[in-house]
Coordinates of C-alpha atoms in Angstrom, one line a residue:
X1 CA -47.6 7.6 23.7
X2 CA -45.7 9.8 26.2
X3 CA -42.8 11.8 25.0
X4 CA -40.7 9.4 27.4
X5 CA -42.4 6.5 25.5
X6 CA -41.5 8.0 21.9
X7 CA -37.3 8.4 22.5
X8 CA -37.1 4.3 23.6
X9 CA -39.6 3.7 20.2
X10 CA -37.7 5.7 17.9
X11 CA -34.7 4.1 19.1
X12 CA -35.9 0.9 18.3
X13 CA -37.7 1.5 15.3
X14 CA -34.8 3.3 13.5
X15 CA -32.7 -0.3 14.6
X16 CA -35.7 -2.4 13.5
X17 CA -36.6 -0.7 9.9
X18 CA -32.4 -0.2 9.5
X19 CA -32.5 -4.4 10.1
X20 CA -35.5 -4.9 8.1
X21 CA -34.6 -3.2 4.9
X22 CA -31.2 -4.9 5.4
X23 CA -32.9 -8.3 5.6
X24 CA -34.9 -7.6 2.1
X25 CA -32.0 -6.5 0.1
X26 CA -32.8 -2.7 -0.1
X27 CA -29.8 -1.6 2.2
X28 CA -26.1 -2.7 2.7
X29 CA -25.7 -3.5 6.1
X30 CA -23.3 -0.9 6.8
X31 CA -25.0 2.2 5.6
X32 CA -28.3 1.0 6.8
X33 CA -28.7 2.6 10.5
X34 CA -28.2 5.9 9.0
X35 CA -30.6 5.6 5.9
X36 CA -33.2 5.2 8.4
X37 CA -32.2 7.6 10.8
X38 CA -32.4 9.6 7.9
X39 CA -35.9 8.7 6.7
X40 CA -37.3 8.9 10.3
X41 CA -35.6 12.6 10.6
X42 CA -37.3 13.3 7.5
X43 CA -41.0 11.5 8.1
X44 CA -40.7 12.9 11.9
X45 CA -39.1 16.2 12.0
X46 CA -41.4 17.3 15.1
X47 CA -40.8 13.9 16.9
X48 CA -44.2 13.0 18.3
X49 CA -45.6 16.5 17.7
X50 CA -44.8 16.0 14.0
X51 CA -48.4 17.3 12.1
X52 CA -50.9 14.4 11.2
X53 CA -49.0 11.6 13.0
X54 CA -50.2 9.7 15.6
X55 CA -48.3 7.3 17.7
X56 CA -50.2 4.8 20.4
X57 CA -49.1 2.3 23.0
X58 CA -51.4 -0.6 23.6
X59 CA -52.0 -1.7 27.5
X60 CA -52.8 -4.7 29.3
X61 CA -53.4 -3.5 32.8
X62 CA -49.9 -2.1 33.3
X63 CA -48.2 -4.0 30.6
X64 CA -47.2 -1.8 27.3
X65 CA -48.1 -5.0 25.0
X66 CA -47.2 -3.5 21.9
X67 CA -46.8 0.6 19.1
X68 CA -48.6 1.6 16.5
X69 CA -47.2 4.6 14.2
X70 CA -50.4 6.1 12.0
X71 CA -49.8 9.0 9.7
X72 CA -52.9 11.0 7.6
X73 CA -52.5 10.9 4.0
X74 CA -54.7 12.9 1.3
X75 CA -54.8 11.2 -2.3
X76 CA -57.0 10.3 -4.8
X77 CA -59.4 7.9 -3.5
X78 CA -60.1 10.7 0.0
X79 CA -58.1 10.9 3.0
X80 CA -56.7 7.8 4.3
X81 CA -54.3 6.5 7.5
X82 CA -51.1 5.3 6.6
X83 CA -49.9 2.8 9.0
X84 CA -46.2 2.7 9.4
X85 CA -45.7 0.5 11.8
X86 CA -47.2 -1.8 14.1
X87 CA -45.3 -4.4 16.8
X88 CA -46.9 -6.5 19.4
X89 CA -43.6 -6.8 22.3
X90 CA -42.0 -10.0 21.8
X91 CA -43.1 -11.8 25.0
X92 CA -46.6 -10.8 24.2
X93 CA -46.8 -12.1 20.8
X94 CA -49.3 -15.5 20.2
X95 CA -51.8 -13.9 22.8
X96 CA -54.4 -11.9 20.4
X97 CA -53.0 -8.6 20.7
X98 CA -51.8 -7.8 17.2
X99 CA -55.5 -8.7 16.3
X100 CA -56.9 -6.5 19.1
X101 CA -54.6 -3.8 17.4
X102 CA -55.8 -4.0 14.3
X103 CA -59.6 -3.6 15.6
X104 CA -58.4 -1.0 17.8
X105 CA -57.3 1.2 14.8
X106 CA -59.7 0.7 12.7
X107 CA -61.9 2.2 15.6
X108 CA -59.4 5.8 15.7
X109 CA -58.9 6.2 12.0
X110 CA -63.0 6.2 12.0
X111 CA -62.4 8.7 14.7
X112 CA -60.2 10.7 12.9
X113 CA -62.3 11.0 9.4
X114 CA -60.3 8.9 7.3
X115 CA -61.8 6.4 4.8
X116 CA -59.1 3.5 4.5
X117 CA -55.8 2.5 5.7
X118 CA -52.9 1.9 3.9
X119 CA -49.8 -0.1 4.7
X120 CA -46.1 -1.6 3.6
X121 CA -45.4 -5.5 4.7
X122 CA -42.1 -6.9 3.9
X123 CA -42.3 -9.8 1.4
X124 CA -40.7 -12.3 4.4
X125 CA -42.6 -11.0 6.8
X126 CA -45.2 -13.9 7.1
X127 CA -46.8 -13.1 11.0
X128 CA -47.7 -9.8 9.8
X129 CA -48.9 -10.5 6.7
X130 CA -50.9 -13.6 7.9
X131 CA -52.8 -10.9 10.1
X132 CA -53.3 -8.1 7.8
X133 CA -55.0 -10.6 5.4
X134 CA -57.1 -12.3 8.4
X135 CA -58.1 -8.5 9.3
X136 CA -59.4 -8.1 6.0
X137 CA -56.6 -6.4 4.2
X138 CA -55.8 -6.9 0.5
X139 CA -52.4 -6.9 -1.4
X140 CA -53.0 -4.0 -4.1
X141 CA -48.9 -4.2 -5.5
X142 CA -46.5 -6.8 -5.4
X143 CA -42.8 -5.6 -5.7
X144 CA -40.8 -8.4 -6.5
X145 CA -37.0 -8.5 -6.9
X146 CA -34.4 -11.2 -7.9
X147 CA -30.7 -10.4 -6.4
X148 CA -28.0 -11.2 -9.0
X149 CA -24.7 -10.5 -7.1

């Protein structure tokens, strides 16, 4: 990902993650674009030079088809990747590439030493978790929450 690349995907992921924490009850709706500008000036104080983060584009010929945001993480069971976020562009999705993703970074976190990858899937987000599980993924925690007010 080019540094040109990175200031149009931050923008968008600090709307997306502000919409999607909104959408699962964790944020009210008007403090939630800053709460995740917040946590992405926090995870990413160096931007795309920020230490042990890797950010990629996927191609098709000319086409930028979708992002992926990996981070390294040490913990108890070795070093692992922990995937933050991953989005196939909207007139791309249905065509294989979130799948061809999925292989595609299992390939570089090989690359990079790690021995597993990690990840957080919103409880409504169906599509994605449809392919983690297809890609071999397994839930290890459920969160649940029921909202009374």
């Amino acid at each position: 990902m080019t540094e040109e690349e990175f200031a149009v995907y931050r923008e968008h992921l600090v709307l997306a993650y502000a919409e999607a924490k909104v959408q699962a009850g964790n944020w009210p709706a008007g403090d939630a674009e800053r709460l995740s500008e917040e946590a992405h000036r926090t995870l990413l104080p160096g931007g795309l030079a920020t230490p042990a983060h890797h950010f990629y584009v996927a191609r098709d010929d000319d086409r930028l088809v979708g992002t992926l945001w990996l981070a390294e993480r040490d913990g108890d069971n070795g070093r692992s990747a922990y995937l933050y976020y991953v989005e196939v562009a909207e007139a791309e999705r249905g065509k294989g590439y979130g799948k061809a993703m999925m292989a595609a970074l299992e390939t570089e976190v090989t690359a990079l030493g790690l021995d597993s990858i990690q990840l957080h899937v919103f409880g409504d987000n169906t599509t994605a978790r449809a392919l983690y599980r297809d890609a071999g993924y397994a839930e290890t925690n459920v969160v649940m929450s029921k909202r009374l007010r």
